[in-house]
CSV table of C-alpha atoms in Angstrom, one decimal:
chain,number,residue,atom,x,y,z
A,42,MET,CA,77.3,95.3,143.1
A,43,THR,CA,80.7,96.8,144.2
A,44,SER,CA,82.2,99.8,142.5
A,45,THR,CA,85.1,97.6,141.1
A,46,LYS,CA,82.6,95.3,139.5
A,47,ARG,CA,80.7,98.3,138.1
A,48,VAL,CA,83.9,99.7,136.6
A,49,VAL,CA,84.8,96.3,135.1
A,50,LEU,CA,81.3,95.9,133.7
A,51,CYS,CA,81.4,99.4,132.1
A,52,VAL,CA,84.8,98.7,130.6
A,53,VAL,CA,83.6,95.4,129.1
A,54,LEU,CA,80.4,97.0,127.8
A,55,ALA,CA,82.4,99.9,126.3
A,56,PHE,CA,84.7,97.4,124.6
A,57,LEU,CA,81.9,95.4,123.2
A,58,ALA,CA,80.1,98.6,121.9
A,59,ALA,CA,83.4,99.6,120.2
A,60,ILE,CA,83.7,96.2,118.5
A,61,GLY,CA,80.1,96.4,117.5
A,62,GLY,CA,80.6,99.9,116.1
A,63,VAL,CA,83.6,98.8,114.0
A,64,PHE,CA,81.6,95.8,112.7
A,65,VAL,CA,78.6,98.0,111.7
A,66,GLY,CA,80.8,100.6,110.2
A,67,ARG,CA,82.7,98.1,108.0
A,68,ALA,CA,79.4,96.4,107.0
A,69,LEU,CA,77.5,99.6,106.1
A,70,LEU,CA,80.1,102.1,104.9
A,71,PRO,CA,81.8,101.7,101.5
A,72,GLN,CA,85.4,100.7,101.6
A,73,PRO,CA,87.8,103.2,99.9
A,74,LYS,CA,89.2,101.9,96.6
A,75,GLN,CA,92.9,101.4,96.3
A,76,PRO,CA,94.6,103.7,93.7
A,77,GLY,CA,94.7,102.0,90.3
A,78,THR,CA,91.8,99.6,91.0
A,79,ALA,CA,89.7,101.1,88.2
A,80,LEU,CA,92.6,100.8,85.8
A,81,HIS,CA,93.1,97.2,86.7
A,82,GLU,CA,89.4,96.5,86.3
A,83,VAL,CA,89.3,98.0,82.8
A,84,LEU,CA,92.5,96.3,81.7
A,85,HIS,CA,91.6,92.8,83.0
A,86,HIS,CA,87.8,92.7,82.6
A,87,LYS,CA,86.5,95.3,80.2
A,88,LEU,CA,88.9,95.4,77.3
A,89,ALA,CA,88.5,91.8,76.2
A,90,LEU,CA,92.2,91.1,75.8
A,91,ASP,CA,93.1,88.3,73.5
A,92,ALA,CA,95.3,85.4,74.7
A,93,ASP,CA,98.5,87.0,73.2
A,94,GLN,CA,97.7,90.4,74.9
A,95,GLN,CA,97.1,88.6,78.2
A,96,ALA,CA,100.4,86.7,78.0
A,97,LYS,CA,102.3,89.8,77.2
A,98,LEU,CA,100.5,91.7,80.0
A,99,LYS,CA,101.4,89.1,82.5
A,100,VAL,CA,105.1,89.4,81.6
A,101,LEU,CA,104.9,93.2,82.0
A,102,GLU,CA,103.1,93.0,85.3
A,103,ASP,CA,105.5,90.4,86.7
A,104,ARG,CA,108.5,92.5,85.7
A,105,PHE,CA,107.0,95.7,87.0
A,106,ALA,CA,106.0,94.1,90.4
A,107,VAL,CA,109.7,93.4,91.0
A,108,GLN,CA,110.8,96.9,89.9
A,109,ARG,CA,108.1,98.6,91.9
A,110,ARG,CA,109.0,96.6,95.1
A,111,ALA,CA,112.6,97.6,94.7
A,112,LEU,CA,111.7,101.3,94.2
A,113,GLU,CA,109.3,101.2,97.2
A,114,LEU,CA,112.0,99.7,99.4
A,115,GLU,CA,114.3,102.5,98.3
A,116,LEU,CA,111.6,105.0,99.1
A,117,ARG,CA,111.3,103.5,102.6
A,118,ALA,CA,115.0,103.7,103.0
A,119,THR,CA,115.0,107.4,102.1
A,120,ASN,CA,112.2,108.0,104.6
A,121,ALA,CA,114.3,106.3,107.3
A,122,ARG,CA,117.2,108.5,106.4
A,123,LEU,CA,114.9,111.5,106.6
A,124,ALA,CA,113.7,110.4,110.1
A,125,GLU,CA,117.3,110.0,111.2
A,126,ALA,CA,118.2,113.5,109.9
A,127,ILE,CA,115.2,115.0,111.7
A,128,GLU,CA,116.1,113.3,114.9
A,129,ALA,CA,119.7,114.5,114.6
A,130,GLU,CA,119.1,118.1,113.6
A,131,HIS,CA,115.7,118.8,115.2
A,132,GLY,CA,115.0,121.3,112.4
A,133,ASN,CA,115.4,121.9,108.7
A,134,GLY,CA,119.1,121.6,108.5
A,135,PRO,CA,121.4,120.4,105.7
A,136,ARG,CA,120.9,116.7,106.5
A,137,VAL,CA,117.1,117.1,106.5
A,138,THR,CA,117.2,119.1,103.3
A,139,ALA,CA,119.4,116.4,101.6
A,140,ALA,CA,117.2,113.6,102.9
A,141,VAL,CA,114.1,115.4,101.6
A,142,ASP,CA,115.8,115.7,98.2
A,143,GLN,CA,116.7,112.0,98.2
A,144,SER,CA,113.1,111.1,99.1
A,145,HIS,CA,111.7,113.2,96.3
A,146,ALA,CA,114.1,111.6,93.9
A,147,ALA,CA,113.0,108.2,94.9
A,148,MET,CA,109.3,109.2,94.6
A,149,GLY,CA,110.1,110.6,91.1
A,150,GLU,CA,111.8,107.3,90.1
A,151,LEU,CA,108.8,105.3,91.2
A,152,GLN,CA,106.4,107.6,89.3
A,153,LYS,CA,108.5,107.5,86.2
A,154,ALA,CA,108.6,103.7,86.4
A,155,THR,CA,104.9,103.5,86.9
A,156,LEU,CA,104.2,105.7,83.9
A,157,ALA,CA,106.6,103.7,81.7
A,158,HIS,CA,104.7,100.6,82.8
A,159,ILE,CA,101.4,102.2,81.9
A,160,PHE,CA,102.7,103.2,78.5
A,161,ALA,CA,104.1,99.7,77.9
A,162,MET,CA,100.7,98.2,78.8
A,163,ARG,CA,99.0,100.6,76.4
A,164,GLN,CA,101.3,99.5,73.6
A,165,LEU,CA,99.8,96.0,73.9
A,166,LEU,CA,96.3,97.3,73.1
A,167,ARG,CA,94.5,97.5,69.8
A,168,THR,CA,93.3,100.9,68.7
A,169,ASP,CA,89.7,100.1,69.6
A,170,GLN,CA,90.9,99.5,73.2
A,171,THR,CA,93.1,102.5,73.8
A,172,SER,CA,90.4,105.2,74.4
A,173,GLN,CA,88.8,103.2,77.3
A,174,PHE,CA,92.3,102.5,78.8
A,175,ASP,CA,93.3,106.2,78.4
A,176,ALA,CA,90.1,107.3,80.2
A,177,ALA,CA,90.8,104.8,83.0
A,178,VAL,CA,94.3,106.2,83.4
A,179,VAL,CA,93.1,109.8,83.6
A,180,LYS,CA,90.4,108.7,86.1
A,181,ALA,CA,93.0,106.9,88.2
A,182,LEU,CA,95.2,110.1,88.2
A,183,THR,CA,92.4,112.5,89.1
A,184,ASP,CA,90.1,110.4,91.4
A,185,GLY,CA,89.4,112.1,94.6
A,186,GLN,CA,90.4,115.5,93.2
A,187,GLY,CA,88.2,118.5,92.6
């Protein structure tokens, strides 16, 4: 076997081993949960919402999905402006500082909207449902900390 063939064979075997490693890793290791997954699980599957609650929740969720998307787009735009400012100033100059402030403001608006959505959902619940919902909210906010 020539040295070129050996190199090609090694590259192919390394590639196949890498693919195998990714496959085994995905199959054996737990996937990280997305933020808010536990809250969604509680709200939709553990609280036994009645038909009226489910209908009102659907309206809230549809409305918030549009609002969240708009706020996320604004956040992406502020990040792009921050990148432009960093590229222009190559340091922590006035444009970078202003872009950071704009980015923080956009993050704050997204967080405020998310909290307003959570509180609006809570208002749909009966008193026997709120403690489990509240616990899921606290868990969602503190998961991975500590």
